[in-house]
mmCIF file of C-alpha atoms in Angstrom:
data_model
loop_
_atom_site.group_PDB
_atom_site.id
_atom_site.type_symbol
_atom_site.label_atom_id
_atom_site.label_comp_id
_atom_site.label_asym_id
_atom_site.label_seq_id
_atom_site.Cartn_x
_atom_site.Cartn_y
_atom_site.Cartn_z
ATOM 1 C CA MET X 1 -7.981 -31.053 -5.287
ATOM 2 C CA LYS X 2 -6.437 -32.945 -2.106
ATOM 3 C CA ASN X 3 -4.868 -30.253 -0.021
ATOM 4 C CA PHE X 4 -6.182 -26.662 1.187
ATOM 5 C CA LYS X 5 -3.833 -24.036 0.442
ATOM 6 C CA CYS X 6 -4.215 -20.490 1.153
ATOM 7 C CA GLN X 7 -1.503 -18.324 2.115
ATOM 8 C CA ILE X 8 -1.109 -14.828 2.868
ATOM 9 C CA ASN X 9 2.184 -12.714 2.880
ATOM 10 C CA VAL X 10 2.839 -8.720 3.011
ATOM 11 C CA VAL X 11 4.619 -6.909 -0.019
ATOM 12 C CA SER X 12 6.736 -4.458 1.607
ATOM 13 C CA ARG X 13 9.522 -1.612 0.627
ATOM 14 C CA SER X 14 12.198 -3.469 3.240
ATOM 15 C CA ASP X 15 11.812 -6.500 0.817
ATOM 16 C CA GLY X 16 12.836 -4.546 -2.123
ATOM 17 C CA ALA X 17 9.436 -5.240 -3.663
ATOM 18 C CA SER X 18 7.782 -2.978 -6.261
ATOM 19 C CA ILE X 19 4.065 -3.522 -5.731
ATOM 20 C CA VAL X 20 3.665 -2.157 -9.355
ATOM 21 C CA GLN X 21 6.066 -4.922 -10.774
ATOM 22 C CA ARG X 22 4.166 -7.112 -8.639
ATOM 23 C CA SER X 23 0.632 -6.248 -10.078
ATOM 24 C CA ALA X 24 2.163 -6.119 -13.569
ATOM 25 C CA TYR X 25 3.416 -9.826 -13.178
ATOM 26 C CA ARG X 26 0.334 -11.307 -11.549
ATOM 27 C CA ALA X 27 -1.943 -9.834 -14.258
ATOM 28 C CA GLY X 28 0.321 -10.191 -17.618
ATOM 29 C CA GLN X 29 0.314 -6.910 -18.269
ATOM 30 C CA LYS X 30 2.549 -3.970 -19.085
ATOM 31 C CA ILE X 31 2.679 -1.223 -16.325
ATOM 32 C CA THR X 32 4.915 1.905 -15.704
ATOM 33 C CA ASP X 33 6.257 2.491 -12.096
ATOM 34 C CA ALA X 34 6.094 5.957 -11.500
ATOM 35 C CA GLU X 35 8.281 6.388 -9.060
ATOM 36 C CA THR X 36 11.393 4.764 -10.838
ATOM 37 C CA GLY X 37 10.093 5.604 -14.422
ATOM 38 C CA LYS X 38 10.659 1.760 -15.305
ATOM 39 C CA THR X 39 8.246 0.072 -17.340
ATOM 40 C CA TYR X 40 7.447 -3.747 -16.552
ATOM 41 C CA ASP X 41 5.902 -5.584 -19.665
ATOM 42 C CA TYR X 42 4.821 -9.060 -19.018
ATOM 43 C CA SER X 43 2.092 -9.014 -21.414
ATOM 44 C CA HIS X 44 3.556 -12.132 -23.082
ATOM 45 C CA ARG X 45 2.294 -14.520 -20.165
ATOM 46 C CA LYS X 46 0.211 -17.241 -21.698
ATOM 47 C CA ASP X 47 -0.722 -18.351 -18.488
ATOM 48 C CA VAL X 48 -3.054 -15.750 -16.990
ATOM 49 C CA CYS X 49 -6.584 -16.636 -18.030
ATOM 50 C CA PHE X 50 -8.537 -14.237 -15.512
ATOM 51 C CA SER X 51 -8.181 -10.878 -14.444
ATOM 52 C CA TYR X 52 -10.541 -8.749 -12.191
ATOM 53 C CA ILE X 53 -10.128 -5.537 -10.061
ATOM 54 C CA THR X 54 -12.783 -4.407 -7.742
ATOM 55 C CA ALA X 55 -12.838 -1.580 -5.015
ATOM 56 C CA PRO X 56 -15.736 -0.141 -2.470
ATOM 57 C CA LYS X 57 -18.933 1.541 -4.056
ATOM 58 C CA ASN X 58 -18.385 5.363 -4.173
ATOM 59 C CA SER X 59 -14.285 4.894 -5.031
ATOM 60 C CA PRO X 60 -12.952 6.892 -7.349
ATOM 61 C CA GLY X 61 -12.947 5.973 -11.067
ATOM 62 C CA TRP X 62 -9.068 5.278 -11.023
ATOM 63 C CA ALA X 63 -9.495 2.907 -8.329
ATOM 64 C CA LEU X 64 -10.452 -0.070 -10.874
ATOM 65 C CA TYR X 65 -6.899 0.476 -12.994
ATOM 66 C CA PRO X 66 -4.167 -1.153 -11.438
ATOM 67 C CA GLU X 67 -1.255 0.909 -12.780
ATOM 68 C CA LYS X 68 -3.021 3.618 -11.130
ATOM 69 C CA VAL X 69 -3.750 1.957 -7.960
ATOM 70 C CA TRP X 70 -0.484 0.521 -6.883
ATOM 71 C CA ASN X 71 1.413 3.934 -8.029
ATOM 72 C CA ALA X 72 -0.911 5.533 -5.735
ATOM 73 C CA ALA X 73 -0.405 2.814 -2.688
ATOM 74 C CA ALA X 74 3.497 3.575 -3.467
ATOM 75 C CA LYS X 75 3.159 7.188 -3.323
ATOM 76 C CA ALA X 76 0.803 7.032 -0.155
ATOM 77 C CA ASP X 77 3.635 4.784 1.836
ATOM 78 C CA THR X 78 7.269 5.819 0.803
ATOM 79 C CA ARG X 79 8.691 4.816 4.205
ATOM 80 C CA LYS X 80 11.827 2.303 3.482
ATOM 81 C CA ASN X 81 9.894 -0.350 5.451
ATOM 82 C CA SER X 82 6.326 0.617 4.771
ATOM 83 C CA ARG X 83 3.954 -2.362 3.769
ATOM 84 C CA LEU X 84 2.280 -1.680 -0.009
ATOM 85 C CA ALA X 85 0.017 -4.348 -0.065
ATOM 86 C CA ARG X 86 -0.955 -7.998 1.048
ATOM 87 C CA GLU X 87 -1.168 -10.819 -1.133
ATOM 88 C CA LEU X 88 -3.240 -14.246 -0.799
ATOM 89 C CA MET X 89 -1.975 -17.409 -3.067
ATOM 90 C CA ILE X 90 -4.959 -20.030 -3.198
ATOM 91 C CA SER X 91 -4.954 -23.245 -5.002
ATOM 92 C CA LEU X 92 -7.760 -23.645 -7.119
ATOM 93 C CA PRO X 93 -9.870 -26.973 -7.549
ATOM 94 C CA ALA X 94 -8.690 -28.764 -10.845
ATOM 95 C CA GLU X 95 -12.302 -30.189 -10.856
ATOM 96 C CA PHE X 96 -14.135 -27.116 -11.051
ATOM 97 C CA THR X 97 -14.944 -25.332 -14.518
ATOM 98 C CA TYR X 98 -13.093 -22.181 -15.905
ATOM 99 C CA GLU X 99 -16.205 -20.287 -14.654
ATOM 100 C CA GLU X 100 -16.803 -21.901 -11.700
ATOM 101 C CA ARG X 101 -13.203 -20.647 -10.686
ATOM 102 C CA ALA X 102 -13.372 -17.265 -12.005
ATOM 103 C CA LEU X 103 -16.750 -17.039 -9.944
ATOM 104 C CA LEU X 104 -15.112 -18.283 -6.910
ATOM 105 C CA VAL X 105 -12.001 -15.849 -7.159
ATOM 106 C CA ALA X 106 -14.397 -12.944 -7.705
ATOM 107 C CA GLU X 107 -16.364 -13.829 -4.786
ATOM 108 C CA ILE X 108 -13.066 -13.794 -2.556
ATOM 109 C CA ALA X 109 -12.379 -10.720 -3.789
ATOM 110 C CA HIS X 110 -15.802 -9.093 -3.069
ATOM 111 C CA TYR X 111 -15.323 -10.951 0.467
ATOM 112 C CA LEU X 112 -11.938 -8.496 1.075
ATOM 113 C CA VAL X 113 -13.557 -5.572 0.005
ATOM 114 C CA LYS X 114 -16.406 -6.021 2.213
ATOM 115 C CA GLN X 115 -14.329 -7.039 5.008
ATOM 116 C CA TYR X 116 -11.614 -4.356 4.847
ATOM 117 C CA LYS X 117 -12.646 -1.615 2.435
ATOM 118 C CA VAL X 118 -9.271 -1.914 0.252
ATOM 119 C CA VAL X 119 -8.889 -2.534 -3.349
ATOM 120 C CA VAL X 120 -8.636 -6.197 -4.911
ATOM 121 C CA GLN X 121 -6.655 -7.303 -7.842
ATOM 122 C CA ALA X 122 -7.150 -11.144 -8.462
ATOM 123 C CA ASP X 123 -5.400 -13.013 -11.122
ATOM 124 C CA ILE X 124 -6.033 -16.662 -11.929
ATOM 125 C CA HIS X 125 -2.770 -18.581 -13.166
ATOM 126 C CA GLU X 126 -3.122 -21.998 -15.072
ATOM 127 C CA PRO X 127 -1.075 -25.093 -14.928
ATOM 128 C CA LYS X 128 2.068 -25.921 -15.669
ATOM 129 C CA ILE X 129 2.313 -27.566 -18.995
ATOM 130 C CA PHE X 130 4.781 -30.514 -19.794
ATOM 131 C CA SER X 131 5.549 -32.391 -23.303
ATOM 132 C CA ALA X 132 6.077 -35.920 -22.646
ATOM 133 C CA GLU X 133 9.936 -35.643 -22.873
ATOM 134 C CA GLU X 134 10.060 -33.077 -20.144
ATOM 135 C CA LEU X 135 7.707 -35.228 -17.994
ATOM 136 C CA PHE X 136 9.901 -37.880 -18.055
ATOM 137 C CA LYS X 137 12.752 -36.079 -16.906
ATOM 138 C CA LEU X 138 10.866 -34.818 -13.837
ATOM 139 C CA LYS X 139 10.470 -37.897 -11.708
ATOM 140 C CA GLY X 140 7.790 -37.822 -9.484
ATOM 141 C CA GLN X 141 5.904 -34.759 -10.947
ATOM 142 C CA HIS X 142 2.086 -34.983 -10.694
ATOM 143 C CA ALA X 143 0.567 -34.605 -14.322
ATOM 144 C CA VAL X 144 -2.634 -35.515 -16.104
ATOM 145 C CA PRO X 145 -2.984 -35.630 -19.653
ATOM 146 C CA MET X 146 -4.379 -32.700 -21.448
ATOM 147 C CA GLN X 147 -7.464 -33.691 -23.631
ATOM 148 C CA SER X 148 -7.231 -30.696 -25.789
ATOM 149 C CA ALA X 149 -3.156 -31.320 -26.873
ATOM 150 C CA PRO X 150 -2.274 -35.009 -27.366
ATOM 151 C CA GLY X 151 1.105 -35.806 -25.802
ATOM 152 C CA PHE X 152 1.073 -32.787 -23.299
ATOM 153 C CA PHE X 153 0.798 -32.738 -19.664
ATOM 154 C CA HIS X 154 -0.053 -30.405 -16.908
ATOM 155 C CA ASN X 155 0.031 -30.497 -13.271
ATOM 156 C CA GLU X 156 -3.209 -29.236 -12.526
ATOM 157 C CA ASN X 157 -2.133 -26.095 -10.292
ATOM 158 C CA TRP X 158 -4.387 -23.785 -11.167
ATOM 159 C CA HIS X 159 -3.879 -20.866 -8.603
ATOM 160 C CA THR X 160 -4.808 -17.049 -7.738
ATOM 161 C CA HIS X 161 -2.826 -14.557 -6.473
ATOM 162 C CA ILE X 162 -4.976 -12.055 -5.074
ATOM 163 C CA LEU X 163 -3.397 -8.608 -4.069
ATOM 164 C CA PHE X 164 -4.973 -6.258 -1.786
ATOM 165 C CA SER X 165 -4.008 -2.693 -0.427
ATOM 166 C CA THR X 166 -3.114 -2.067 2.802
ATOM 167 C CA ARG X 167 -5.110 0.856 3.161
ATOM 168 C CA GLU X 168 -8.945 1.441 2.564
ATOM 169 C CA MET X 169 -10.139 3.138 -0.318
ATOM 170 C CA THR X 170 -12.301 6.145 0.067
ATOM 171 C CA PRO X 171 -13.929 8.321 -2.397
ATOM 172 C CA ILE X 172 -10.828 10.386 -2.598
ATOM 173 C CA GLY X 173 -8.272 7.928 -2.837
ATOM 174 C CA PHE X 174 -6.565 5.948 0.017
ATOM 175 C CA GLY X 175 -7.306 6.366 3.291
ATOM 176 C CA LYS X 176 -6.193 4.781 6.751
ATOM 177 C CA LYS X 177 -4.668 1.732 7.459
ATOM 178 C CA THR X 178 -6.117 -1.806 7.673
ATOM 179 C CA ARG X 179 -4.338 -1.982 11.278
ATOM 180 C CA VAL X 180 -6.751 -4.868 12.044
ATOM 181 C CA LEU X 181 -4.527 -6.901 9.864
ATOM 182 C CA ASP X 182 -1.262 -5.395 10.978
ATOM 183 C CA ASP X 183 -1.689 -5.988 14.675
ATOM 184 C CA GLY X 184 -0.108 -8.953 16.288
ATOM 185 C CA LYS X 185 -3.239 -10.198 18.059
ATOM 186 C CA THR X 186 -6.090 -9.197 15.835
ATOM 187 C CA GLY X 187 -3.955 -10.051 12.833
ATOM 188 C CA ARG X 188 -3.831 -13.698 13.591
ATOM 189 C CA VAL X 189 -7.740 -13.822 14.009
ATOM 190 C CA GLU X 190 -8.243 -12.000 10.766
ATOM 191 C CA ILE X 191 -5.960 -14.582 8.851
ATOM 192 C CA GLU X 192 -7.457 -16.954 9.997
ATOM 193 C CA LYS X 193 -11.196 -15.676 9.445
ATOM 194 C CA ILE X 194 -9.931 -14.913 5.570
ATOM 195 C CA ARG X 195 -8.688 -18.793 5.556
ATOM 196 C CA GLN X 196 -11.689 -20.049 7.139
ATOM 197 C CA ALA X 197 -13.939 -17.793 4.557
ATOM 198 C CA VAL X 198 -12.367 -19.012 1.227
ATOM 199 C CA ALA X 199 -12.502 -23.017 2.544
ATOM 200 C CA ASP X 200 -16.307 -22.209 3.015
ATOM 201 C CA MET X 201 -16.339 -20.575 -0.551
ATOM 202 C CA ILE X 202 -14.736 -23.515 -2.204
ATOM 203 C CA ASN X 203 -17.113 -25.631 -0.148
ATOM 204 C CA ALA X 204 -19.983 -23.848 -1.245
ATOM 205 C CA LYS X 205 -19.251 -23.995 -5.129
ATOM 206 C CA ALA X 206 -18.260 -27.860 -4.788
ATOM 207 C CA ARG X 207 -21.703 -28.290 -3.236
ATOM 208 C CA GLU X 208 -23.795 -26.195 -5.804
ATOM 209 C CA ALA X 209 -21.519 -27.893 -8.805
ATOM 210 C CA GLY X 210 -22.504 -31.255 -7.169
ATOM 211 C CA ILE X 211 -18.568 -32.025 -6.756
ATOM 212 C CA ASP X 212 -17.494 -34.312 -3.993
ATOM 213 C CA LEU X 213 -15.091 -31.908 -2.274
ATOM 214 C CA PHE X 214 -14.504 -30.863 0.996
ATOM 215 C CA MET X 215 -11.483 -28.459 2.137
ATOM 216 C CA HIS X 216 -10.599 -27.701 5.800
ATOM 217 C CA SER X 217 -8.892 -24.607 6.632
ATOM 218 C CA LYS X 218 -6.997 -25.916 9.720
ATOM 219 C CA SER X 219 -4.292 -28.297 9.284
ATOM 220 C CA ALA X 220 -3.902 -31.854 9.710
ATOM 221 C CA ARG X 221 -2.368 -31.561 12.636
ATOM 222 C CA ARG X 222 -4.565 -29.249 14.366
ATOM 223 C CA ARG X 223 -7.798 -31.071 13.582
ATOM 224 C CA GLY X 224 -6.119 -34.377 14.757
ATOM 225 C CA SER X 225 -6.005 -35.889 11.409
ATOM 226 C CA PRO X 226 -4.539 -39.356 11.135
ATOM 227 C CA GLU X 227 -2.684 -38.216 7.833
ATOM 228 C CA ILE X 228 0.738 -36.897 8.248
ATOM 229 C CA PRO X 229 1.349 -33.768 6.155
ATOM 230 C CA THR X 230 3.916 -33.529 3.469
ATOM 231 C CA ILE X 231 6.964 -31.120 3.461
ATOM 232 C CA PRO X 232 7.177 -28.181 1.096
ATOM 233 C CA LEU X 233 10.341 -28.977 -0.931
ATOM 234 C CA GLY X 234 11.331 -25.301 -1.105
ATOM 235 C CA GLN X 235 13.534 -23.964 -3.988
ATOM 236 C CA LYS X 236 16.502 -26.530 -3.856
ATOM 237 C CA GLY X 237 13.762 -29.347 -3.889
ATOM 238 C CA HIS X 238 12.173 -27.954 -6.841
ATOM 239 C CA TRP X 239 15.642 -27.547 -8.737
ATOM 240 C CA ALA X 240 16.527 -31.250 -8.164
ATOM 241 C CA ALA X 241 12.938 -32.507 -9.238
ATOM 242 C CA LYS X 242 13.130 -30.650 -12.191
ATOM 243 C CA ARG X 243 16.389 -32.375 -12.973
ATOM 244 C CA GLY X 244 15.270 -35.761 -12.099
ATOM 245 C CA LEU X 245 17.774 -35.763 -8.753
ATOM 246 C CA PRO X 246 17.289 -37.010 -6.020
ATOM 247 C CA HIS X 247 16.469 -34.790 -2.784
ATOM 248 C CA THR X 248 15.911 -35.831 1.068
ATOM 249 C CA THR X 249 12.775 -33.711 1.338
ATOM 250 C CA ALA X 250 11.509 -35.496 -1.865
ATOM 251 C CA GLU X 251 12.332 -38.891 -0.429
ATOM 252 C CA LEU X 252 10.558 -38.305 2.881
ATOM 253 C CA ASN X 253 7.431 -37.045 1.346
ATOM 254 C CA GLN X 254 7.305 -40.260 -0.868
ATOM 255 C CA ARG X 255 7.309 -42.576 2.440
ATOM 256 C CA ILE X 256 5.040 -39.697 3.950
ATOM 257 C CA ALA X 257 2.527 -40.438 0.864
ATOM 258 C CA LYS X 258 3.073 -44.423 1.134
ATOM 259 C CA HIS X 259 2.346 -43.875 5.039
ATOM 260 C CA ASN X 260 -0.952 -42.015 4.440
ATOM 261 C CA ARG X 261 -1.962 -44.598 1.785
ATOM 262 C CA THR X 262 -2.016 -47.365 4.458
ATOM 263 C CA LEU X 263 -4.546 -45.732 6.795
ATOM 264 C CA THR X 264 -7.485 -47.746 7.035
ATOM 265 C CA GLU X 265 -11.306 -46.560 6.468
ATOM 266 C CA ALA X 266 -11.119 -47.470 10.628
ATOM 267 C CA ASP X 267 -8.708 -45.059 11.151
ATOM 268 C CA PHE X 268 -11.076 -41.948 9.426
ATOM 269 C CA ASP X 269 -13.772 -43.375 11.166
ATOM 270 C CA GLU X 270 -12.141 -43.328 14.430
ATOM 271 C CA PHE X 271 -11.310 -39.536 13.641
ATOM 272 C CA LEU X 272 -14.547 -38.469 12.594
ATOM 273 C CA LYS X 273 -16.019 -39.805 16.265
ATOM 274 C CA GLN X 274 -14.129 -36.756 17.981
ATOM 275 C CA PRO X 275 -16.369 -33.952 19.703
ATOM 276 C CA GLY X 276 -17.218 -31.153 17.475
ATOM 277 C CA PHE X 277 -16.443 -32.543 14.170
ATOM 278 C CA THR X 278 -19.376 -33.260 11.478
ATOM 279 C CA LYS X 279 -18.751 -35.110 8.770
ATOM 280 C CA PRO X 280 -19.352 -33.182 5.504
ATOM 281 C CA SER X 281 -22.282 -34.741 3.394
ATOM 282 C CA LEU X 282 -20.496 -34.848 -0.235
ATOM 283 C CA GLY X 283 -17.194 -36.635 1.418
ATOM 284 C CA MET X 284 -14.011 -34.831 2.727
ATOM 285 C CA SER X 285 -10.437 -34.382 1.551
ATOM 286 C CA MET X 286 -7.713 -34.113 3.529
#
């Protein structure tokens, strides 16, 4: 795992989002939205390899059932612009075992419960699998062979979606809003704290496992790294990549990657001399 990815988004009614549908899709479950009467069935999904839900101590028993939790969350916030949940999307190290990834995600969930007294649903999704024929058509698609299935490949994209409520969970149900995350000033600080905590937990797990891996929560530019970050492909870029078509962003990323490969050890040695930077004991990944 080369790059740290930890994004946080808001699930809001103003976006036309159904938090019940989001929960069902992330967990690969069948759940009914009490507000609309519509049932969302994603139980056919085969890529959800771990699901976990946790809540503060002394929460009501139903706080550990996603269908009841998210229907209650929707009932608590009915305005057309209400924020129903927040969602973290975190890339997980391919170097970790299944157990290490599951323990990491559970630890992140417990951190959020402790910090904000919220209900947390966490689901791990496995990488996308390609046949040799599919991979041939996807020029530039990163993939590695699957040891358990010769002739097939995966893109190493293990990741987790972590949904957590915008209200605190109390012994009698949802309580006050987590305003510290909503405020324009404190919200940014809290998000940075979450990102740093996630990076720290990944690094701690890597040290425990003896894996040469180190994640930074800050971007390469903010750290002053000599590497140039690549640019997200976006919807059109991914569409072109799937069809083996050229795309300006993909071509630019290839040029960036080529530039980064030319960086010498001296470039990084100079970077590591910056005041306040400590080289991690197990190496670094930028």
